[in-house]
Short mmCIF file of C-alpha atoms in Angstrom, two decimals:
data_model
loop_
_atom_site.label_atom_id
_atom_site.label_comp_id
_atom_site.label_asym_id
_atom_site.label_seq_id
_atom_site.Cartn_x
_atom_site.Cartn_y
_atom_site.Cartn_z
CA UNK A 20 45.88 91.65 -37.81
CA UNK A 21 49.69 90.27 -38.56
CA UNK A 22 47.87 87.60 -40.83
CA UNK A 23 49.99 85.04 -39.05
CA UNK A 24 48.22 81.34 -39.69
CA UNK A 25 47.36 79.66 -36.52
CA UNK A 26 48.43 76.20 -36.05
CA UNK A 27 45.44 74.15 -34.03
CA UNK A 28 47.02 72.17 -31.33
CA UNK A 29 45.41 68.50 -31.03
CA UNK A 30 44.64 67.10 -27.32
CA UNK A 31 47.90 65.81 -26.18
CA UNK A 32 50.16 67.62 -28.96
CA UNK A 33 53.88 68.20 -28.17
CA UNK A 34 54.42 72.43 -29.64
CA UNK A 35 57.53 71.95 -28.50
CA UNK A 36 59.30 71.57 -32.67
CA UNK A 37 56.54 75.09 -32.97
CA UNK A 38 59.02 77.50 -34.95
CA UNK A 39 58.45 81.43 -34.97
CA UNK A 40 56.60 82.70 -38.22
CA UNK A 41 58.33 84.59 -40.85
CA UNK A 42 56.53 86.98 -42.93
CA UNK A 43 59.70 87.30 -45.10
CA UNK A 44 59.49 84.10 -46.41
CA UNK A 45 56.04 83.50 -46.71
CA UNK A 46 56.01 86.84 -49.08
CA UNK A 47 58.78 86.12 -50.73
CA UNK A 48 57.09 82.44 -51.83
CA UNK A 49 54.07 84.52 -52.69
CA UNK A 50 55.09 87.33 -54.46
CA UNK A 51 59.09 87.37 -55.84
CA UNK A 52 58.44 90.86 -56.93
CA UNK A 53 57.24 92.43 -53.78
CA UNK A 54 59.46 93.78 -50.87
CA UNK A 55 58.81 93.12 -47.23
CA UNK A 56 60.70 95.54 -44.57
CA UNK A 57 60.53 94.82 -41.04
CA UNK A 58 59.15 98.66 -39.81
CA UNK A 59 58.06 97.49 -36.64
CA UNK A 60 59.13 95.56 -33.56
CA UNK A 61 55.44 94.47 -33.23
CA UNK A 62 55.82 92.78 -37.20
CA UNK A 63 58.69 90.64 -34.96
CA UNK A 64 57.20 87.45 -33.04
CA UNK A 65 59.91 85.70 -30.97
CA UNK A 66 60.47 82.54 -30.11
CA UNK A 67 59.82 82.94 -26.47
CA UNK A 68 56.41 84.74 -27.17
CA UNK A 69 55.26 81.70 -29.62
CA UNK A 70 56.47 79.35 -26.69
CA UNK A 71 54.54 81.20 -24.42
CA UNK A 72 51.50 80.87 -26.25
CA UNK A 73 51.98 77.82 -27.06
CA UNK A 74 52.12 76.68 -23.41
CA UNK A 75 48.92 78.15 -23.04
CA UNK A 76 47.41 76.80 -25.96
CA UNK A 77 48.30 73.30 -24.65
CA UNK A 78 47.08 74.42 -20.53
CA UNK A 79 44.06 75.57 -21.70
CA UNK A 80 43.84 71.82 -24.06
CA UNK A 81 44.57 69.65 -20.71
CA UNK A 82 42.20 71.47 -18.72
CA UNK A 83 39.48 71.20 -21.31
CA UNK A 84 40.92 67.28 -21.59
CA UNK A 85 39.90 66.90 -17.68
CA UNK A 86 37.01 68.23 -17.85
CA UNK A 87 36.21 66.32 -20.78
CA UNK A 88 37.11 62.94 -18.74
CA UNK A 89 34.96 64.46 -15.85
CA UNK A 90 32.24 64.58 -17.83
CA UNK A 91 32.56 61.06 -19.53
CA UNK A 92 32.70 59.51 -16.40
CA UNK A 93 30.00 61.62 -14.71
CA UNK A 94 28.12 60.42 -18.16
CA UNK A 95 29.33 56.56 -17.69
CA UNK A 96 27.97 56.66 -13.83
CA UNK A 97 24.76 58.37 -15.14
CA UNK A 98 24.13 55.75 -17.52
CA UNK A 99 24.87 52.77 -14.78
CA UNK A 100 22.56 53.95 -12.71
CA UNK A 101 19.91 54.56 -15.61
CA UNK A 102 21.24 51.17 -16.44
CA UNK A 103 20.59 49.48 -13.15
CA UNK A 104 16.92 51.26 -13.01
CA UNK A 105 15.96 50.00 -15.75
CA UNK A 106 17.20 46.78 -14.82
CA UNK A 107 15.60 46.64 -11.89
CA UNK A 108 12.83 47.69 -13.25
CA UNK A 109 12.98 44.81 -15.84
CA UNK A 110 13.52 41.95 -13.10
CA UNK A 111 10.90 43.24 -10.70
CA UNK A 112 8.62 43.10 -14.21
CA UNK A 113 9.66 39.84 -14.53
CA UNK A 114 9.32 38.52 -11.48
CA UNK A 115 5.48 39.97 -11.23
CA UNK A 116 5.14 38.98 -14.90
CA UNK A 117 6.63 35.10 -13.80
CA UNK A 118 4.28 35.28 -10.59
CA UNK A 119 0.73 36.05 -12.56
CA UNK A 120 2.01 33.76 -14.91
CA UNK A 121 2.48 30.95 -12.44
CA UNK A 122 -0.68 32.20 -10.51
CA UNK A 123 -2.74 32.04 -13.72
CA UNK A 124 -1.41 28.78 -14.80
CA UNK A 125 -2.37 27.46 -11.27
CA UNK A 126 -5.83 28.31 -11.75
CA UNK A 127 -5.85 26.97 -14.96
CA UNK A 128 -5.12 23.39 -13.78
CA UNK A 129 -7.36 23.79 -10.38
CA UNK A 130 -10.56 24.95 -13.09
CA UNK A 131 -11.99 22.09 -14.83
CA UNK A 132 -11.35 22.23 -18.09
CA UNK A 133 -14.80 21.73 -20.40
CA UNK A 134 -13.17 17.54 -21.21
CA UNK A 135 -12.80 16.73 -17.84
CA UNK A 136 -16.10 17.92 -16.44
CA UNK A 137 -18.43 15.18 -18.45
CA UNK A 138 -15.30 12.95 -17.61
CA UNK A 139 -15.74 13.19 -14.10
CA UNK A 140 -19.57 12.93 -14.81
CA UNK A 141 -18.82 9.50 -16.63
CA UNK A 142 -16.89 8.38 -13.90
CA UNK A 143 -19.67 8.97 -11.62
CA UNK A 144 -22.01 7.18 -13.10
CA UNK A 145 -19.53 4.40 -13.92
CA UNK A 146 -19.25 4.31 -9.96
CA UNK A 147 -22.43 2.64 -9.14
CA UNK A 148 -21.91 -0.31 -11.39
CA UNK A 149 -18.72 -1.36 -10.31
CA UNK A 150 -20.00 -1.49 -6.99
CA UNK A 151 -23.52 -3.31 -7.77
CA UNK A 152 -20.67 -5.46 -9.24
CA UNK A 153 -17.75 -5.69 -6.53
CA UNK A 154 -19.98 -4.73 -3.32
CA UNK A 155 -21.47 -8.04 -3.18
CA UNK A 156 -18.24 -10.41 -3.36
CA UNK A 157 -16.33 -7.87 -1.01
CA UNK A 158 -19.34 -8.35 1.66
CA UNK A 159 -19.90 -12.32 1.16
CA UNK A 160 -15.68 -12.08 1.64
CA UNK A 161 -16.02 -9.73 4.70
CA UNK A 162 -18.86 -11.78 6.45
CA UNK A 163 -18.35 -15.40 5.18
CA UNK A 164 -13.85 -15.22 5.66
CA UNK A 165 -12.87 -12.18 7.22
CA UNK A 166 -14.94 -12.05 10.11
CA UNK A 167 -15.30 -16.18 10.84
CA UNK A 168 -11.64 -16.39 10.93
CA UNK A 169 -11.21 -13.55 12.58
CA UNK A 170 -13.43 -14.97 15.15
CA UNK A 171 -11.93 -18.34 14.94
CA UNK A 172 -8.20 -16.52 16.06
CA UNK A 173 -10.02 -15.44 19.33
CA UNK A 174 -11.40 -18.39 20.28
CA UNK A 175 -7.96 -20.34 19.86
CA UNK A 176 -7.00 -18.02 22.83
CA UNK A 177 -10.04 -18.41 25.01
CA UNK A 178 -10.81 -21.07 27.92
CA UNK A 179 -13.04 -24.46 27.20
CA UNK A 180 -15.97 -24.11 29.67
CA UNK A 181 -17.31 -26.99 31.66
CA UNK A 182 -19.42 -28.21 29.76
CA UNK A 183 -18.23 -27.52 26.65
CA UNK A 184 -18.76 -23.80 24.81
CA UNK A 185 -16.06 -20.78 25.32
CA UNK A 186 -15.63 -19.09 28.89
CA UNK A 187 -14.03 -15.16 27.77
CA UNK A 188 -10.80 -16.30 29.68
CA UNK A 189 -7.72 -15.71 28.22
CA UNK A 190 -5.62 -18.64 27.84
CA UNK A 191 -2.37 -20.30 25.94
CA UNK A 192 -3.80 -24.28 26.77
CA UNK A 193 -4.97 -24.92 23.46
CA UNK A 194 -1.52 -23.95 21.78
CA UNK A 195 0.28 -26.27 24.55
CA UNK A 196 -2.10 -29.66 23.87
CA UNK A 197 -0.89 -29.22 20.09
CA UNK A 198 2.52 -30.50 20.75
CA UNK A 199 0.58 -33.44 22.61
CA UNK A 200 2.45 -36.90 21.19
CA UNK A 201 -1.01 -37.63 20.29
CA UNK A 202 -1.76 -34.87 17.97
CA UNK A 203 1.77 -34.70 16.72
CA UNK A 204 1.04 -38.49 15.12
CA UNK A 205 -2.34 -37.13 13.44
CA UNK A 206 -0.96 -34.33 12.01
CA UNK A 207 2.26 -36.17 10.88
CA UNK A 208 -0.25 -38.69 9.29
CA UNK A 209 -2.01 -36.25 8.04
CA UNK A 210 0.97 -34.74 6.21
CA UNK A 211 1.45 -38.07 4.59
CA UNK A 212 -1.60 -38.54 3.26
CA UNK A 213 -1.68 -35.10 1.49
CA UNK A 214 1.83 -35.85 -0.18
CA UNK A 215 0.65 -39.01 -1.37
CA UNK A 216 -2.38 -37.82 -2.86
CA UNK A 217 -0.32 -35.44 -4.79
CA UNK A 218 2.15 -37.47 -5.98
CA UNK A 219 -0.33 -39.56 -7.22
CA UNK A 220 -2.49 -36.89 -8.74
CA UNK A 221 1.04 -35.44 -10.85
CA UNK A 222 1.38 -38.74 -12.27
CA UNK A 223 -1.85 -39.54 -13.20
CA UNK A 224 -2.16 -35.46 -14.78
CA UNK A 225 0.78 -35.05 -16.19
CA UNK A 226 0.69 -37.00 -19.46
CA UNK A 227 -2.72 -36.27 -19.26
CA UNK A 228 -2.48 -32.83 -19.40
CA UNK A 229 0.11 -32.77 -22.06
CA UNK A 230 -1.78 -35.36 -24.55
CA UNK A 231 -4.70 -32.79 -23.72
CA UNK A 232 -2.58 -30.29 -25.53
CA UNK A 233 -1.81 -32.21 -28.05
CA UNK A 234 -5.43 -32.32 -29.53
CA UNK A 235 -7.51 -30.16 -31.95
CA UNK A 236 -9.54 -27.48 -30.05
CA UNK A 237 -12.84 -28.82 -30.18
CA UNK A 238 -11.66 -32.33 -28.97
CA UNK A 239 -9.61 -30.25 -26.46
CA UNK A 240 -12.76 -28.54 -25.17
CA UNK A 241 -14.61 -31.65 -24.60
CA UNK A 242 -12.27 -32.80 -22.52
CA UNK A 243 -11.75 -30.23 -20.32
CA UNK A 244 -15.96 -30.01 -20.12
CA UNK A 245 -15.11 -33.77 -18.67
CA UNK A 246 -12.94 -33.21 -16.17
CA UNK A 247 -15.41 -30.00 -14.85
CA UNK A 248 -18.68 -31.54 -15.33
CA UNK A 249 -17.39 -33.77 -11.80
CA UNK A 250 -18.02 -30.17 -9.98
CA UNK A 251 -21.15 -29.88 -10.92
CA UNK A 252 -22.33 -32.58 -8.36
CA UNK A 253 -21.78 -32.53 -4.53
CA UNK A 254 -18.20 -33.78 -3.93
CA UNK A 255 -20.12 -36.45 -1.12
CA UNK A 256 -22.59 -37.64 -3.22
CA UNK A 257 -19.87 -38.80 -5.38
CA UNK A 258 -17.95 -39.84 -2.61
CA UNK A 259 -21.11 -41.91 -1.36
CA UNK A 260 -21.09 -43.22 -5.20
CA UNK A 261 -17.95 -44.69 -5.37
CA UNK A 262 -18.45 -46.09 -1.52
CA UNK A 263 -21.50 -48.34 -3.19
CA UNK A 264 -19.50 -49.46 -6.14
CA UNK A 265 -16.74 -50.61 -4.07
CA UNK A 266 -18.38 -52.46 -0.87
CA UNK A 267 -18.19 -55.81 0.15
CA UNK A 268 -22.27 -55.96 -1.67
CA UNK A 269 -21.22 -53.72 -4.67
CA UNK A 270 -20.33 -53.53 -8.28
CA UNK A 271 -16.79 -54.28 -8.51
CA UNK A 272 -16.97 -57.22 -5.72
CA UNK A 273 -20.00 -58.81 -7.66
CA UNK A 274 -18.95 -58.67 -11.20
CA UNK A 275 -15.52 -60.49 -9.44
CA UNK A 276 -17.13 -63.05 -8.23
CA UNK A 277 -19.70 -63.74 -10.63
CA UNK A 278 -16.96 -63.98 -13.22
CA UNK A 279 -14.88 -66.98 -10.63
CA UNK A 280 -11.72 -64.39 -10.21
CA UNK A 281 -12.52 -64.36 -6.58
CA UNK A 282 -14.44 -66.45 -4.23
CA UNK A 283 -14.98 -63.79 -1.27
CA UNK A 284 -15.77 -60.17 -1.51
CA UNK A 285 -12.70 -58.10 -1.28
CA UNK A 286 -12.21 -55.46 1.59
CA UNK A 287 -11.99 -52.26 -0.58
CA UNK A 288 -13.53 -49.53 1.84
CA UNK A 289 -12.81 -48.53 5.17
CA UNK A 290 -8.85 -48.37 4.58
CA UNK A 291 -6.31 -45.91 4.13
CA UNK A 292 -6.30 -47.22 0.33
CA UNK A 293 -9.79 -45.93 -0.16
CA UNK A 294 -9.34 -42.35 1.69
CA UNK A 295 -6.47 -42.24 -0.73
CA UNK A 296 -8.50 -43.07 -3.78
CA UNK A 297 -10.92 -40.97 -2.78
CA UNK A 298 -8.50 -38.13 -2.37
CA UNK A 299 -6.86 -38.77 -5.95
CA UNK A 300 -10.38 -38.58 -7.68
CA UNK A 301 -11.80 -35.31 -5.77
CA UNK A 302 -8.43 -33.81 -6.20
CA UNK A 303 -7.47 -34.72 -9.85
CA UNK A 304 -8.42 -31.75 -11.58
CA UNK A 305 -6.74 -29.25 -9.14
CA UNK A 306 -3.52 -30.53 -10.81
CA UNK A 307 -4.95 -31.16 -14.72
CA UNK A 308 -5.93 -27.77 -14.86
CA UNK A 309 -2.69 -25.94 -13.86
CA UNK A 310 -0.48 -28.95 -15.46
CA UNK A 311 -2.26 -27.78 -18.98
CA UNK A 312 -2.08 -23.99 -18.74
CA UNK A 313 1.76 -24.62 -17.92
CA UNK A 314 2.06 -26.48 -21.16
CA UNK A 315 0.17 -25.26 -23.29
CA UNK A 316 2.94 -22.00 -23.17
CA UNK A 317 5.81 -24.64 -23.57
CA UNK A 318 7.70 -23.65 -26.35
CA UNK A 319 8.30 -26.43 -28.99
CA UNK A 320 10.94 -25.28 -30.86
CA UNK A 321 13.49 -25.66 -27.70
CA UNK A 322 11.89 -29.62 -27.97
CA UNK A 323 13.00 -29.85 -31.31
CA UNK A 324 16.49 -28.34 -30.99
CA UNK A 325 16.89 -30.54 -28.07
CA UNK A 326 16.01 -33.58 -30.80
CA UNK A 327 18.59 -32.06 -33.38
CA UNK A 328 20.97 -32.06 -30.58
CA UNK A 329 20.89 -36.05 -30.48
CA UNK A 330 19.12 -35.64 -27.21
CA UNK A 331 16.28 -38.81 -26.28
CA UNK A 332 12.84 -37.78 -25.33
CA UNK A 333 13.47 -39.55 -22.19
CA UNK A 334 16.59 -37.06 -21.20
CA UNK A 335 14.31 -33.97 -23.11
CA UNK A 336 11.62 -34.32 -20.65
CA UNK A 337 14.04 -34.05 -17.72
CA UNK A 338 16.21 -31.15 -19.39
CA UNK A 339 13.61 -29.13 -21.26
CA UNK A 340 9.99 -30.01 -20.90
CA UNK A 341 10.05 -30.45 -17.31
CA UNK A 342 12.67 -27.33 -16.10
CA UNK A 343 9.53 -25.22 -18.18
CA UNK A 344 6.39 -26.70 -16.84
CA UNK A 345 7.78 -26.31 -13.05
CA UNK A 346 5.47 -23.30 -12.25
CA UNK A 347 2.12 -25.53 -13.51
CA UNK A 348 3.74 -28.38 -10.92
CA UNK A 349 4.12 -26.39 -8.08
CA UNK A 350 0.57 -24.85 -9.14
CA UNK A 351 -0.99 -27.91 -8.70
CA UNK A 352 0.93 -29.22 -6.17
CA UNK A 353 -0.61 -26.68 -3.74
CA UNK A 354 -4.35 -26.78 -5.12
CA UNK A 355 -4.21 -30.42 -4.17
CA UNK A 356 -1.84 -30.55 -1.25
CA UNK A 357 -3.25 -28.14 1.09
CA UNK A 358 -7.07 -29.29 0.34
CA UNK A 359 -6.10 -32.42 1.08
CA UNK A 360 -4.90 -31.67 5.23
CA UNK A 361 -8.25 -30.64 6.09
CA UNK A 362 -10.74 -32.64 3.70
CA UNK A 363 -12.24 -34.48 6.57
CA UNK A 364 -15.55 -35.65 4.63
CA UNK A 365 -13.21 -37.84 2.36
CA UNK A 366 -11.98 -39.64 5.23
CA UNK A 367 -15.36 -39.96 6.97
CA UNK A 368 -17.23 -41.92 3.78
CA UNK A 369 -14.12 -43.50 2.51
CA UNK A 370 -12.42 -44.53 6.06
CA UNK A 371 -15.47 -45.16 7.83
CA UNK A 372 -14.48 -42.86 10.68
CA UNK A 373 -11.64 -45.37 11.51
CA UNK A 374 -9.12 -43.60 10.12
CA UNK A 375 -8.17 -40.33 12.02
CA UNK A 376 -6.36 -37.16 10.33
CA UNK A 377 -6.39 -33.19 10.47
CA UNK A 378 -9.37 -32.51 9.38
CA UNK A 379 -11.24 -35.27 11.44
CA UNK A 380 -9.30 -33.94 14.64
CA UNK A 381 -10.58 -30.74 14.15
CA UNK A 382 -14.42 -31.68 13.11
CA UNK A 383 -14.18 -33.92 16.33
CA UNK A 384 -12.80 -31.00 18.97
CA UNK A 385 -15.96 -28.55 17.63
CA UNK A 386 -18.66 -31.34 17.24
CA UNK A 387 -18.19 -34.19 19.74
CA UNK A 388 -15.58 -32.94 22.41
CA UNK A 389 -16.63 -29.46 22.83
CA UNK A 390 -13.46 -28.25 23.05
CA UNK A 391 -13.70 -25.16 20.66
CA UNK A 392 -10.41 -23.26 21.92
CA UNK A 393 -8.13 -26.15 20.73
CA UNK A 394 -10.16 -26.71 17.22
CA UNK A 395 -9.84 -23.24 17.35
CA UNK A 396 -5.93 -23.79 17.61
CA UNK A 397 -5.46 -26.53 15.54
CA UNK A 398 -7.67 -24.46 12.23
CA UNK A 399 -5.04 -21.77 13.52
CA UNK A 400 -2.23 -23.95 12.66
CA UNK A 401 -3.44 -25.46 9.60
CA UNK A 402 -4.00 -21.52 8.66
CA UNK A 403 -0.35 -20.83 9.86
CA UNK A 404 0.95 -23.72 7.35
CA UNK A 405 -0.86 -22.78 4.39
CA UNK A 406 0.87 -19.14 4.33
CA UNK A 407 3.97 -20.79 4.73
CA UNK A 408 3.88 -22.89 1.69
CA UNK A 409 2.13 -19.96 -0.30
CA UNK A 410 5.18 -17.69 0.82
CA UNK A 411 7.72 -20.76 -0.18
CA UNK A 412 5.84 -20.74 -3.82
CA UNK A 413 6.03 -17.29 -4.32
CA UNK A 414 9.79 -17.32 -3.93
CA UNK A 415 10.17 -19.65 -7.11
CA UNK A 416 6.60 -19.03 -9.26
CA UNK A 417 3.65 -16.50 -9.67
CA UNK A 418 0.74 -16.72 -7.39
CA UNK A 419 -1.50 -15.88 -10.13
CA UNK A 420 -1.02 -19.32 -11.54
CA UNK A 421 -2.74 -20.78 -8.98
CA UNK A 422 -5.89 -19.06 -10.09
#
């Protein structure tokens, strides 16, 4: 009704500069012409009453300031816990979302898919060939090796019966005659022999081997058909062969004489000369064979650096050639070597039955003395010996060479 402006107050305003309004003023910046008399006490406003109001303006602003904070935080816990609902709601979404997606992928890979069912189908039917294929070398293995030396192990530990045959007695005798001085000198002969024999044989197939790799293919083929076509024949009738071409009555001896070299037939058979002859020729292409797979991977351009070098062929071979053709040696090394210990046929045509080695002592034990438990025993041993060296060679080469 006084038409005195009001002044809003802002949250956290100080009123405290508020001065008292004066009509006066205002109406004489209005209107210069017009007169303004104070009539009235009421027209007056003091400075006390403006201060009053003034505190109430600014009471009445903080208490609508706290409630205003009330209510943002009562709004700000509100939306948490909306917030954390929803959240919840969210993960527990997830995690059944995650599980039907795992459980759904699951059954995906345990169903067959529509490639893999003819797959499997193939492989079925590719089942029955392999074993029309593998059954019958795993069974000739099971019944012709497995089980025979199986066998052979249990009779090494049974008791000789009385007249000959196995009594089911356990018993350690047979293992105890080995170290007999006896046996000891047969098998240490018998060691000899087989070292010879592959000495010899490495000689003899070494250059062989590597002039064999020298040559064209075709020529290369023939040869190797020579050195097979041997197996193709009995190794005793060849055996028996070579025993009529070198009697006192046969080829060699004949042709000798009838050409006045010698006078009297020469004493070629029934030695240790001819077991070893005849164990160089059955054995010779156990080592040719390995020798020429080794050498034939020899790489020739380390040969002719080693030339450039001002090296000699002589001091090449020892340096390069032979360092790389070490897994074909000790390839053929054991084809002949271990053969050789129990290749008691050899000695029987060759020797004449005079001379006595492994493979004799254990033919003799099974078919003339009956005494099965110690031929047993000594097969055991010569068993025993041939994993050993097998285990040595597969420390410095591949086993597969030796197929």
């Amino acid at each position: 009704e006084l038409g005195i402006p009001v002044k809003f107050i802002g949250v956290g305003e100080q009123i405290d500069d508020l001065q008292p309004f004066n009509p006066r003023a205002f109406a004489d910046g209005l209107f210069e012409k017009i007169d303004y008399n104070e009539e009235d006490e009421k027209d007056e406003i003091s400075q006390e009453d403006v201060a009053s109001d003034g505190q109430i303006i600014q009471a009445a602003g903080s208490q609508q300031i706290g409630h205003t904070d009330k209510d943002e935080q009562s709004g700000k816990d509100e939306d948490k816990k909306e917030e954390g609902k929803v959240k919840a709601d969210d993960d527990a979404a997830d995690e059944s979302g995650a599980h039907g997606l795992e459980q759904s992928e699951k059954d995906i890979e345990d169903a067959p898919s529509d490639a893999e069912k003819p797959k499997k189908k193939k492989e079925k039917k590719n089942t029955l060939p392999i074993l029309c294929m593998v059954g019958p070398t795993s069974l000739w293995l099971l019944f012709f090796l497995l089980i025979p030396l199986i066998y052979v192990v249990v009779i090494s530990f049974m008791t000789k019966g009385a007249y000959g045959g196995v009594v089911g007695k356990f018993s350690i005798d047979s293992y105890k005659k080995i170290f007999d001085p006896l046996y000891l000198t047969v098998m240490w002969k018998s060691v000899v022999m087989a070292f010879e024999t592959s000495v010899i044989c490495l000689i003899i197939s070494y250059p062989f081997a590597y002039m064999l790799c020298k040559v064209p293919d075709k020529i290369r083929g023939m040869l190797t058909l020579l050195i097979m076509l041997p197996f193709w024949v009995n190794g005793l009738i060849r055996l028996n062969g070579w025993s009529n071409i070198l009697r006192d009555s046969g080829f060699v001896n004949t042709l000798l004489m009838k050409i006045g070299i010698i006078d009297q037939p020469i004493q070629m058979m029934y030695s240790e000369g001819a077991v070893l002859f005849g164990m160089v020729y059955t054995f010779f292409p156990f080592m040719v064979l390995p020798l020429q797979s080794s050498i034939s991977k020899l790489d020739h351009s380390l040969v002719e650096a080693s030339y450039d070098l001002g090296a000699r062929k002589i001091k090449t071979f020892i340096r390069v050639i032979l360092p790389m053709t070490l897994p074909g040696i000790f390839a053929g090394t054991i084809q002949v070597f271990i053969p050789s210990l129990g290749a008691f046929f050899i000695s029987d045509v060759m020797g004449g039955g005079s001379a006595a080695y492994l493979g004799n002592l254990i033919q003799n034990q099974f078919l003339v003395a009956r005494n099965w438990p110690l031929g047993a025993a000594f097969s055991v041993l010569l068993i025993i010996f041939t994993l050993v060296v097998l285990m040595a060679y597969s420390k410095v080469g591949d086993l597969d060479d030796l197929a």
